[in-house]
């Protein structure tokens, strides 16, 4: 069964992305054995961790400067609903770009002019893809070097953004029209403190409103706005889009861009990106029509890349380059972060950041102090935030250099440069990733938040229902 499963769905077990698919592929009995082994492995690391282990990680985090708030921004969105949108596979290179004289993302291009737009914002996900992006955003911790933390450590103690907001009177919800067990979301969300998860069964999903992975993004927003209006306010709501997912399928009628990019995959991607853009436009229309707009802020982020290196030849041609160099590859990990606050003008922000920074940045806007000793990210509106991003594979971007595949590049020119220029930050990047991993493997947040629980983890019985 295991061999067959690996043939039919490569990476099924290493990525462990869907409980139900794994069960279907390897059988219920094998799944229980697999889950037991996975859990025992994780539990062992946790059992041997004690409050001493937290000292190194915590002293590392405590060295971070205390954020100095920007009085114009701190609390600028206090008490407002937070509408967080995960934009499936949206990379920054499609923004502000035209094909055949047509913008690929006309609505977003317009929106960034009226928003805080972080132009040098990077995705930091690993194998957990969408769920890793969610994890970064909600916890300001890095995802794991392999596997999906949503699966492997769904029972850890976290100080999540929804749980902090709940203490401040927020209602917290997620909208995603996929099976609730995908990425183990149902269990993880409960642990992160989400009050409600509107998943597949809450939506009216039919053949005529679905494509590819499921419900199309426009009907998804249309249906979910009604649900959001029923929620107590203020709320923190996370909307996870789906249509712009590989293999980028779209109904003819939804194709607003038809451009031959020299690769069928890239051409399809441009069309589904265009559709995603249209769906976000619809979300804003609906928010305005229903009155939600005025008492909400919108935080939109791309979750991870959509065009993998397999398609780099076509992408290089599309971008008018000879090839995609390792330096270019890092530039391609840029995803948009757009924060729209009705009533505020916004601006383009050149600081370098990543998904790990979203949690403290949102807290800053809501007027809630952040704890640098519990977060790896920085609030990007604070006056003294650093400017860098560390990617999950150890690559990093600072103001001066880009480091990847053991090579150091000048950030301004993209030319290889003296390795010594990358050396000091390379150490920091390694430490940052290592301490974050240690916190997750040892479930150290339980000590950092003041708990003394050293009891071994009990296998996740709820999964055996
Ligand atoms: C599925 C969606 C897509 O629910 O989040 O998953 P991905 O493959 O992008 O991680
Ligand atoms: Mn995704």
Short mmCIF file of C-alpha atoms and ligand atoms in Angstrom, two decimals:
data_model
loop_
_atom_site.label_atom_id
_atom_site.label_comp_id
_atom_site.label_asym_id
_atom_site.label_seq_id
_atom_site.Cartn_x
_atom_site.Cartn_y
_atom_site.Cartn_z
CA UNK A 1 0.00 0.00 0.00
CA UNK A 2 2.75 2.40 0.95
CA UNK A 3 4.64 1.80 -2.29
CA UNK A 4 1.47 2.23 -4.33
CA UNK A 5 0.62 5.39 -2.42
CA UNK A 6 4.03 6.88 -3.14
CA UNK A 7 3.68 6.02 -6.85
CA UNK A 8 0.21 7.53 -7.17
CA UNK A 9 0.82 10.58 -4.96
CA UNK A 10 4.54 11.33 -4.63
CA UNK A 11 5.41 13.10 -1.40
CA UNK A 12 2.14 11.95 0.10
CA UNK A 13 3.76 10.88 3.32
CA UNK A 14 6.58 13.39 3.56
CA UNK A 15 4.28 16.33 2.97
CA UNK A 16 1.37 14.70 4.82
CA UNK A 17 -1.00 17.19 3.35
CA UNK A 18 -4.39 15.60 3.54
CA UNK A 19 -5.53 13.25 6.25
CA UNK A 20 -8.37 11.86 4.18
CA UNK A 21 -6.28 11.23 1.07
CA UNK A 22 -3.66 9.45 3.13
CA UNK A 23 -6.31 7.28 4.74
CA UNK A 24 -7.81 6.49 1.34
CA UNK A 25 -4.41 5.71 -0.16
CA UNK A 26 -2.88 3.52 2.49
CA UNK A 27 -5.94 2.22 4.31
CA UNK A 28 -7.30 3.00 7.78
CA UNK A 29 -5.17 0.45 9.62
CA UNK A 30 -1.92 1.59 8.00
CA UNK A 31 -2.89 5.17 8.65
CA UNK A 32 -3.18 4.50 12.35
CA UNK A 33 0.26 2.91 12.37
CA UNK A 34 1.69 5.80 10.32
CA UNK A 35 0.08 8.40 12.53
CA UNK A 36 1.31 6.60 15.64
CA UNK A 37 4.89 6.52 14.34
CA UNK A 38 4.77 10.18 13.30
CA UNK A 39 3.40 11.19 16.66
CA UNK A 40 5.76 9.08 18.68
CA UNK A 41 8.70 10.60 16.84
CA UNK A 42 7.46 14.09 17.54
CA UNK A 43 6.43 13.26 21.09
CA UNK A 44 9.88 11.93 21.95
CA UNK A 45 11.50 15.23 21.03
CA UNK A 46 8.91 17.02 23.08
CA UNK A 47 9.23 14.80 26.14
CA UNK A 48 12.97 15.34 26.32
CA UNK A 49 12.55 19.08 26.11
CA UNK A 50 12.31 20.93 29.38
CA UNK A 51 12.18 24.49 30.55
CA UNK A 52 16.00 24.71 30.37
CA UNK A 53 15.89 24.29 26.59
CA UNK A 54 13.97 27.45 26.25
CA UNK A 55 16.79 29.58 27.64
CA UNK A 56 18.87 29.76 24.45
CA UNK A 57 15.95 30.45 22.16
CA UNK A 58 14.57 33.04 24.50
CA UNK A 59 17.83 34.86 25.03
CA UNK A 60 18.27 34.94 21.26
CA UNK A 61 14.84 36.50 20.84
CA UNK A 62 15.39 38.89 23.73
CA UNK A 63 18.35 40.41 21.93
CA UNK A 64 15.94 41.81 19.38
CA UNK A 65 15.34 45.53 19.86
CA UNK A 66 12.06 46.55 21.41
CA UNK A 67 9.86 48.00 18.70
CA UNK A 68 9.49 51.76 18.74
CA UNK A 69 5.98 52.43 17.52
CA UNK A 70 5.06 54.92 14.85
CA UNK A 71 2.39 57.07 16.51
CA UNK A 72 0.66 57.66 13.17
CA UNK A 73 0.24 53.93 12.61
CA UNK A 74 0.06 52.35 16.05
CA UNK A 75 -3.62 51.72 16.70
CA UNK A 76 -4.61 53.23 13.33
CA UNK A 77 -7.05 50.33 12.87
CA UNK A 78 -7.97 49.77 16.50
CA UNK A 79 -11.22 47.88 16.96
CA UNK A 80 -11.70 47.26 13.22
CA UNK A 81 -12.46 43.90 11.64
CA UNK A 82 -9.46 42.29 10.03
CA UNK A 83 -10.14 40.74 6.64
CA UNK A 84 -7.09 38.65 5.88
CA UNK A 85 -6.91 37.15 2.40
CA UNK A 86 -4.54 34.38 1.40
CA UNK A 87 -4.00 34.82 -2.33
CA UNK A 88 -3.27 31.40 -3.76
CA UNK A 89 0.08 31.14 -5.58
CA UNK A 90 0.25 34.88 -6.25
CA UNK A 91 3.78 36.04 -6.98
CA UNK A 92 4.70 39.70 -7.22
CA UNK A 93 6.09 39.51 -10.74
CA UNK A 94 2.57 39.55 -12.23
CA UNK A 95 1.64 42.82 -10.54
CA UNK A 96 2.00 46.03 -12.52
CA UNK A 97 2.71 44.03 -15.66
CA UNK A 98 0.83 43.96 -18.94
CA UNK A 99 0.38 41.36 -21.64
CA UNK A 100 -1.06 42.44 -25.00
CA UNK A 101 -1.66 45.86 -23.49
CA UNK A 102 -3.82 44.38 -20.73
CA UNK A 103 -2.95 44.48 -17.05
CA UNK A 104 -2.74 41.02 -15.47
CA UNK A 105 -3.92 42.35 -12.10
CA UNK A 106 -5.86 45.56 -12.83
CA UNK A 107 -7.73 45.65 -9.54
CA UNK A 108 -4.71 44.95 -7.35
CA UNK A 109 -2.66 47.50 -9.31
CA UNK A 110 -5.31 50.06 -8.48
CA UNK A 111 -5.60 48.90 -4.88
CA UNK A 112 -1.88 49.22 -4.13
CA UNK A 113 -2.11 52.91 -4.98
CA UNK A 114 -4.56 53.30 -2.08
CA UNK A 115 -2.86 50.92 0.32
CA UNK A 116 0.33 50.20 2.16
CA UNK A 117 2.13 48.06 -0.36
CA UNK A 118 5.23 46.16 0.67
CA UNK A 119 7.21 45.75 -2.52
CA UNK A 120 10.00 43.64 -1.08
CA UNK A 121 8.02 41.07 0.82
CA UNK A 122 8.96 37.38 0.56
CA UNK A 123 7.23 34.06 1.00
CA UNK A 124 8.95 31.85 3.56
CA UNK A 125 7.07 28.59 3.20
CA UNK A 126 8.41 25.04 3.09
CA UNK A 127 6.66 21.83 2.14
CA UNK A 128 3.50 22.86 3.98
CA UNK A 129 2.74 25.47 1.25
CA UNK A 130 -0.54 27.30 2.01
CA UNK A 131 -0.60 25.96 5.55
CA UNK A 132 2.98 27.10 6.16
CA UNK A 133 2.05 30.60 5.01
CA UNK A 134 -0.89 30.55 7.41
CA UNK A 135 1.38 29.32 10.17
CA UNK A 136 3.91 32.10 9.57
CA UNK A 137 1.21 34.76 9.49
CA UNK A 138 -0.62 33.58 12.60
CA UNK A 139 2.36 32.71 14.78
CA UNK A 140 5.39 34.67 13.61
CA UNK A 141 7.41 31.45 13.76
CA UNK A 142 9.08 29.78 10.79
CA UNK A 143 7.57 26.61 9.35
CA UNK A 144 9.64 23.42 9.54
CA UNK A 145 12.50 22.37 7.22
CA UNK A 146 10.48 19.32 6.19
CA UNK A 147 6.89 18.22 6.61
CA UNK A 148 4.03 20.53 7.47
CA UNK A 149 3.88 21.88 11.01
CA UNK A 150 0.06 21.87 10.65
CA UNK A 151 0.33 18.09 10.67
CA UNK A 152 3.31 17.35 12.82
CA UNK A 153 2.77 19.80 15.67
CA UNK A 154 -0.91 20.64 15.62
CA UNK A 155 -1.13 20.18 19.37
CA UNK A 156 1.71 22.45 20.42
CA UNK A 157 1.14 25.52 22.51
CA UNK A 158 1.18 28.67 20.39
CA UNK A 159 0.56 32.33 21.05
CA UNK A 160 -1.37 32.83 17.86
CA UNK A 161 -2.75 36.04 16.42
CA UNK A 162 -6.35 34.78 16.68
CA UNK A 163 -5.85 33.85 20.33
CA UNK A 164 -4.39 37.28 21.16
CA UNK A 165 -7.26 38.98 19.37
CA UNK A 166 -9.83 36.78 21.07
CA UNK A 167 -8.60 38.06 24.41
CA UNK A 168 -9.32 41.55 23.10
CA UNK A 169 -12.90 40.72 22.25
CA UNK A 170 -12.48 39.66 18.64
CA UNK A 171 -14.40 36.79 17.06
CA UNK A 172 -12.13 34.64 14.89
CA UNK A 173 -13.05 32.65 11.80
CA UNK A 174 -11.63 31.04 8.68
CA UNK A 175 -13.34 30.72 5.29
CA UNK A 176 -12.03 28.07 2.93
CA UNK A 177 -14.17 25.95 0.60
CA UNK A 178 -12.11 22.79 0.88
CA UNK A 179 -12.39 19.71 3.02
CA UNK A 180 -11.78 20.71 6.64
CA UNK A 181 -9.16 17.99 7.10
CA UNK A 182 -6.93 19.30 4.29
CA UNK A 183 -3.62 20.30 5.88
CA UNK A 184 -5.13 19.06 9.15
CA UNK A 185 -6.74 22.47 9.38
CA UNK A 186 -9.67 21.46 11.56
CA UNK A 187 -7.38 20.34 14.38
CA UNK A 188 -4.84 23.11 13.97
CA UNK A 189 -7.45 25.85 13.83
CA UNK A 190 -9.08 24.64 17.01
CA UNK A 191 -5.68 24.73 18.69
CA UNK A 192 -4.86 28.20 17.35
CA UNK A 193 -8.05 29.50 18.86
CA UNK A 194 -10.30 29.98 15.86
CA UNK A 195 -13.94 30.14 16.89
CA UNK A 196 -15.34 28.92 13.59
CA UNK A 197 -14.07 27.26 10.42
CA UNK A 198 -16.40 27.66 7.44
CA UNK A 199 -15.21 24.79 5.25
CA UNK A 200 -16.47 22.76 2.28
CA UNK A 201 -19.78 21.67 3.83
CA UNK A 202 -20.74 25.25 4.70
CA UNK A 203 -20.64 26.30 1.05
CA UNK A 204 -22.98 25.59 -1.83
CA UNK A 205 -20.53 23.82 -4.12
CA UNK A 206 -21.90 22.60 -7.44
CA UNK A 207 -20.41 21.56 -10.72
CA UNK A 208 -21.41 24.84 -12.33
CA UNK A 209 -19.66 27.02 -9.73
CA UNK A 210 -16.52 24.93 -9.40
CA UNK A 211 -13.32 24.42 -11.32
CA UNK A 212 -9.99 22.71 -10.59
CA UNK A 213 -9.64 22.41 -6.84
CA UNK A 214 -13.23 23.34 -6.07
CA UNK A 215 -15.48 26.34 -5.57
CA UNK A 216 -14.38 29.24 -7.75
CA UNK A 217 -13.10 32.29 -5.92
CA UNK A 218 -15.88 34.66 -7.02
CA UNK A 219 -18.76 32.51 -5.68
CA UNK A 220 -16.52 31.77 -2.69
CA UNK A 221 -16.38 35.46 -1.77
CA UNK A 222 -20.06 35.93 -2.61
CA UNK A 223 -21.16 33.13 -0.33
CA UNK A 224 -18.74 33.85 2.49
CA UNK A 225 -19.62 37.53 2.84
CA UNK A 226 -23.09 36.48 3.99
CA UNK A 227 -21.51 34.25 6.61
CA UNK A 228 -19.14 37.00 7.74
CA UNK A 229 -22.04 39.40 8.22
CA UNK A 230 -23.52 37.00 10.76
CA UNK A 231 -20.36 37.05 12.88
CA UNK A 232 -20.03 39.15 16.01
CA UNK A 233 -17.84 42.18 15.33
CA UNK A 234 -15.03 43.01 15.48
CA UNK A 235 -13.82 39.84 13.83
CA UNK A 236 -10.54 38.51 12.55
CA UNK A 237 -11.44 36.55 9.43
CA UNK A 238 -9.12 34.62 7.18
CA UNK A 239 -10.22 33.97 3.60
CA UNK A 240 -8.25 31.35 1.68
CA UNK A 241 -8.64 31.49 -2.10
CA UNK A 242 -8.16 28.45 -4.31
CA UNK A 243 -8.71 28.99 -8.06
CA UNK A 244 -5.18 30.18 -8.80
CA UNK A 245 -3.78 26.80 -7.80
CA UNK A 246 -1.69 24.56 -10.02
CA UNK A 247 -2.65 23.30 -12.64
CA UNK A 248 -4.48 26.64 -13.04
CA UNK A 249 -7.71 25.40 -14.58
CA UNK A 250 -10.38 27.88 -15.58
CA UNK A 251 -13.73 27.84 -17.42
CA UNK A 252 -13.68 29.57 -20.80
CA UNK A 253 -16.20 32.15 -19.59
CA UNK A 254 -13.87 33.19 -16.75
CA UNK A 255 -10.85 33.74 -18.99
CA UNK A 256 -10.35 37.48 -18.95
CA UNK A 257 -6.85 37.18 -20.34
CA UNK A 258 -5.84 34.94 -23.19
CA UNK A 259 -2.12 35.19 -23.70
CA UNK A 260 0.28 32.64 -25.08
CA UNK A 261 3.28 32.90 -22.79
CA UNK A 262 5.16 30.18 -24.60
CA UNK A 263 4.30 27.55 -22.01
CA UNK A 264 0.82 26.17 -21.48
CA UNK A 265 1.34 26.22 -17.73
CA UNK A 266 2.50 29.83 -17.57
CA UNK A 267 -0.28 30.93 -19.93
CA UNK A 268 -2.89 29.23 -17.74
CA UNK A 269 -1.33 30.83 -14.66
CA UNK A 270 -1.71 34.35 -16.10
CA UNK A 271 -5.38 33.66 -16.78
CA UNK A 272 -6.11 32.29 -13.30
CA UNK A 273 -4.18 35.18 -11.73
CA UNK A 274 -6.40 37.54 -13.71
CA UNK A 275 -9.44 35.69 -12.36
CA UNK A 276 -8.09 35.89 -8.80
CA UNK A 277 -7.72 39.65 -9.29
CA UNK A 278 -11.35 39.83 -10.42
CA UNK A 279 -12.46 37.89 -7.36
CA UNK A 280 -10.69 40.31 -5.01
CA UNK A 281 -12.43 43.14 -6.83
CA UNK A 282 -15.72 41.36 -6.09
CA UNK A 283 -14.77 41.01 -2.41
CA UNK A 284 -14.24 44.77 -2.17
CA UNK A 285 -17.51 45.48 -3.99
CA UNK A 286 -19.39 43.20 -1.62
CA UNK A 287 -17.68 44.69 1.44
CA UNK A 288 -18.75 48.14 0.27
CA UNK A 289 -22.31 47.07 -0.56
CA UNK A 290 -22.82 45.43 2.82
CA UNK A 291 -21.19 48.18 4.87
CA UNK A 292 -18.37 45.94 6.09
CA UNK A 293 -15.80 48.01 4.25
CA UNK A 294 -15.80 51.05 6.53
CA UNK A 295 -15.15 49.20 9.75
CA UNK A 296 -12.60 46.74 8.39
CA UNK A 297 -9.00 46.61 7.29
CA UNK A 298 -7.81 44.34 4.51
CA UNK A 299 -4.57 42.40 4.65
CA UNK A 300 -3.81 40.57 1.42
CA UNK A 301 -0.80 38.33 0.94
CA UNK A 302 0.47 35.84 -1.64
CA UNK A 303 0.94 32.45 0.01
CA UNK A 304 3.84 31.00 -2.07
CA UNK A 305 5.13 30.74 -5.62
CA UNK A 306 2.91 29.44 -8.41
CA UNK A 307 5.52 28.96 -11.12
CA UNK A 308 8.09 26.41 -10.05
CA UNK A 309 11.62 26.19 -11.44
CA UNK A 310 10.43 23.52 -13.86
CA UNK A 311 8.94 26.36 -15.92
CA UNK A 312 11.83 28.80 -15.62
CA UNK A 313 12.80 28.64 -19.28
CA UNK A 314 9.40 29.93 -20.30
CA UNK A 315 9.35 32.39 -17.42
CA UNK A 316 12.76 33.78 -18.42
CA UNK A 317 11.45 34.40 -21.93
CA UNK A 318 8.31 35.98 -20.53
CA UNK A 319 10.36 38.31 -18.34
CA UNK A 320 12.69 39.11 -21.23
CA UNK A 321 15.76 37.50 -19.70
CA UNK A 322 18.23 34.98 -20.91
CA UNK A 323 17.86 32.77 -17.88
CA UNK A 324 16.63 32.77 -14.32
CA UNK A 325 19.76 32.97 -12.17
CA UNK A 326 19.81 31.89 -8.51
CA UNK A 327 19.58 35.61 -7.69
CA UNK A 328 16.49 35.96 -9.91
CA UNK A 329 14.99 32.88 -8.29
CA UNK A 330 15.13 34.64 -4.93
CA UNK A 331 13.56 37.77 -6.42
CA UNK A 332 10.77 35.52 -7.68
CA UNK A 333 9.95 34.52 -4.11
CA UNK A 334 8.48 37.97 -3.66
CA UNK A 335 4.75 37.87 -3.01
CA UNK A 336 2.56 40.90 -2.49
CA UNK A 337 1.62 42.20 0.94
CA UNK A 338 -1.10 44.80 0.62
CA UNK A 339 -2.64 46.43 3.67
CA UNK A 340 -5.66 48.53 2.86
CA UNK A 341 -7.06 50.74 5.59
CA UNK A 342 -10.19 52.62 4.49
CA UNK A 343 -9.71 56.32 5.11
CA UNK A 344 -5.91 56.16 4.95
CA UNK A 345 -3.88 56.96 1.89
CA UNK A 346 -1.18 54.34 2.16
CA UNK A 347 2.18 54.27 0.43
CA UNK A 348 4.77 52.01 -1.12
CA UNK A 349 7.09 50.63 1.49
CA UNK A 350 10.55 49.51 0.45
CA UNK A 351 11.49 47.68 3.62
CA UNK A 352 12.38 44.01 3.21
CA UNK A 353 10.10 41.65 5.06
CA UNK A 354 8.38 38.31 4.95
CA UNK A 355 5.31 36.44 6.07
CA UNK A 356 6.80 36.00 9.54
CA UNK A 357 6.35 39.77 10.01
CA UNK A 358 2.60 39.90 9.40
CA UNK A 359 1.43 39.07 12.93
CA UNK A 360 3.36 41.87 14.70
CA UNK A 361 2.49 44.26 11.86
CA UNK A 362 -1.25 43.62 12.27
CA UNK A 363 -0.97 43.92 16.05
CA UNK A 364 0.76 47.29 15.61
CA UNK A 365 -2.13 48.57 13.50
CA UNK A 366 -4.65 47.34 16.06
CA UNK A 367 -2.78 49.13 18.84
CA UNK A 368 -1.61 45.99 20.59
CA UNK A 369 1.97 45.83 21.82
CA UNK A 370 4.01 42.98 20.43
CA UNK A 371 6.46 40.78 22.27
CA UNK A 372 9.80 40.49 20.44
CA UNK A 373 10.69 37.68 22.85
CA UNK A 374 7.88 35.52 21.43
CA UNK A 375 7.94 36.39 17.74
CA UNK A 376 10.60 36.01 15.09
CA UNK A 377 9.00 38.66 12.92
CA UNK A 378 9.00 42.41 13.34
CA UNK A 379 6.25 44.90 13.00
CA UNK A 380 6.98 46.55 9.73
CA UNK A 381 5.36 49.83 10.77
CA UNK A 382 7.58 50.28 13.81
CA UNK A 383 10.21 52.96 13.48
CA UNK A 384 13.20 50.73 14.22
CA UNK A 385 12.31 47.47 12.48
CA UNK A 386 15.15 45.68 10.73
CA UNK A 387 14.96 45.08 6.99
CA UNK A 388 15.58 41.48 5.92
CA UNK A 389 13.89 38.21 5.03
CA UNK A 390 15.08 34.68 5.68
CA UNK A 391 13.67 31.98 3.46
CA UNK A 392 13.01 28.48 4.69
CA UNK A 393 15.95 26.97 2.80
CA UNK A 394 18.39 29.34 4.51
CA UNK A 395 18.55 31.85 1.64
CA UNK A 396 18.21 35.44 2.78
CA UNK A 397 17.83 38.99 1.56
CA UNK A 398 19.24 42.01 3.37
CA UNK A 399 19.50 45.62 2.25
CA UNK A 400 22.92 44.88 0.76
CA UNK A 401 23.09 41.24 -0.24
CA UNK A 402 21.15 38.23 -1.41
CA UNK A 403 22.44 34.84 -0.28
CA UNK A 404 21.36 31.57 -1.82
CA UNK A 405 22.84 28.21 -2.79
CA UNK A 406 26.02 29.08 -0.91
CA UNK A 407 26.62 32.13 -3.10
CA UNK A 408 26.53 35.79 -2.18
CA UNK A 409 25.11 38.41 -4.55
CA UNK A 410 25.08 42.16 -4.49
CA UNK A 411 21.44 43.03 -3.95
CA UNK A 412 21.47 46.12 -6.15
CA UNK A 413 23.17 44.60 -9.19
CA UNK A 414 22.49 40.86 -8.84
CA UNK A 415 26.19 40.24 -9.49
CA UNK A 416 28.10 37.66 -7.43
CA UNK A 417 30.05 39.35 -4.68
CA UNK A 418 32.55 38.54 -1.98
CA UNK A 419 31.19 35.78 0.26
CA UNK A 420 32.48 37.57 3.31
CA UNK A 421 29.72 40.13 2.79
CA UNK A 422 27.13 37.45 3.51
CA UNK A 423 28.99 35.74 6.31
CA UNK A 424 27.78 37.56 9.40
CA UNK A 425 24.12 37.48 8.44
CA UNK A 426 24.38 33.86 7.34
CA UNK A 427 25.04 32.93 10.91
CA UNK A 428 22.09 34.93 12.12
CA UNK A 429 19.81 33.34 9.53
CA UNK A 430 20.89 29.87 10.59
CA UNK A 431 20.34 30.69 14.25
CA UNK A 432 16.94 32.18 13.61
CA UNK A 433 15.73 29.12 11.74
CA UNK A 434 17.28 26.75 14.26
CA UNK A 435 15.73 28.43 17.30
CA UNK A 436 12.36 28.56 15.63
CA UNK A 437 12.64 24.84 14.83
CA UNK A 438 13.67 24.06 18.39
CA UNK A 439 10.67 25.93 19.74
CA UNK A 440 8.39 23.83 17.56
CA UNK A 441 10.10 20.47 18.03
CA UNK A 442 10.30 20.85 21.80
CA UNK A 443 6.95 22.63 22.09
CA UNK A 444 8.89 25.28 23.96
CA UNK A 445 6.22 27.96 23.67
CA UNK A 446 4.47 26.21 26.57
CA UNK A 447 7.38 27.33 28.78
CA UNK A 448 7.76 30.71 27.12
CA UNK A 449 4.16 31.51 27.89
CA UNK A 450 4.74 30.65 31.52
CA UNK A 451 3.37 27.10 31.63
CA UNK A 452 5.33 24.28 33.24
CA UNK A 453 3.64 21.39 31.50
CA UNK A 454 6.19 18.65 30.92
CA UNK A 455 3.70 15.83 30.54
CA UNK A 456 4.15 13.72 27.41
CA UNK A 457 1.78 14.35 24.60
CA UNK A 458 -1.10 11.94 24.33
CA UNK A 459 -1.66 10.57 20.80
CA UNK A 460 -4.25 12.59 19.01
CA UNK A 461 -7.26 10.52 19.87
CA UNK A 462 -9.64 12.83 18.06
CA UNK A 463 -8.07 11.65 14.82
CA UNK A 464 -9.20 8.09 15.37
CA UNK A 465 -12.92 8.88 15.23
C1 LIG B 1 -5.93 23.61 -0.23
C2 LIG B 1 -5.20 24.84 -0.51
C3 LIG B 1 -4.07 24.64 -1.45
O1 LIG B 1 -6.83 23.67 0.80
O2 LIG B 1 -4.81 25.46 0.65
O3 LIG B 1 -3.01 24.00 -0.88
P1 LIG B 1 -1.50 24.17 -1.37
O4 LIG B 1 -1.20 23.01 -2.25
O5 LIG B 1 -1.35 25.47 -2.08
O6 LIG B 1 -0.73 24.12 -0.11
MN1 LIG B 2 -1.38 27.57 -1.71
#
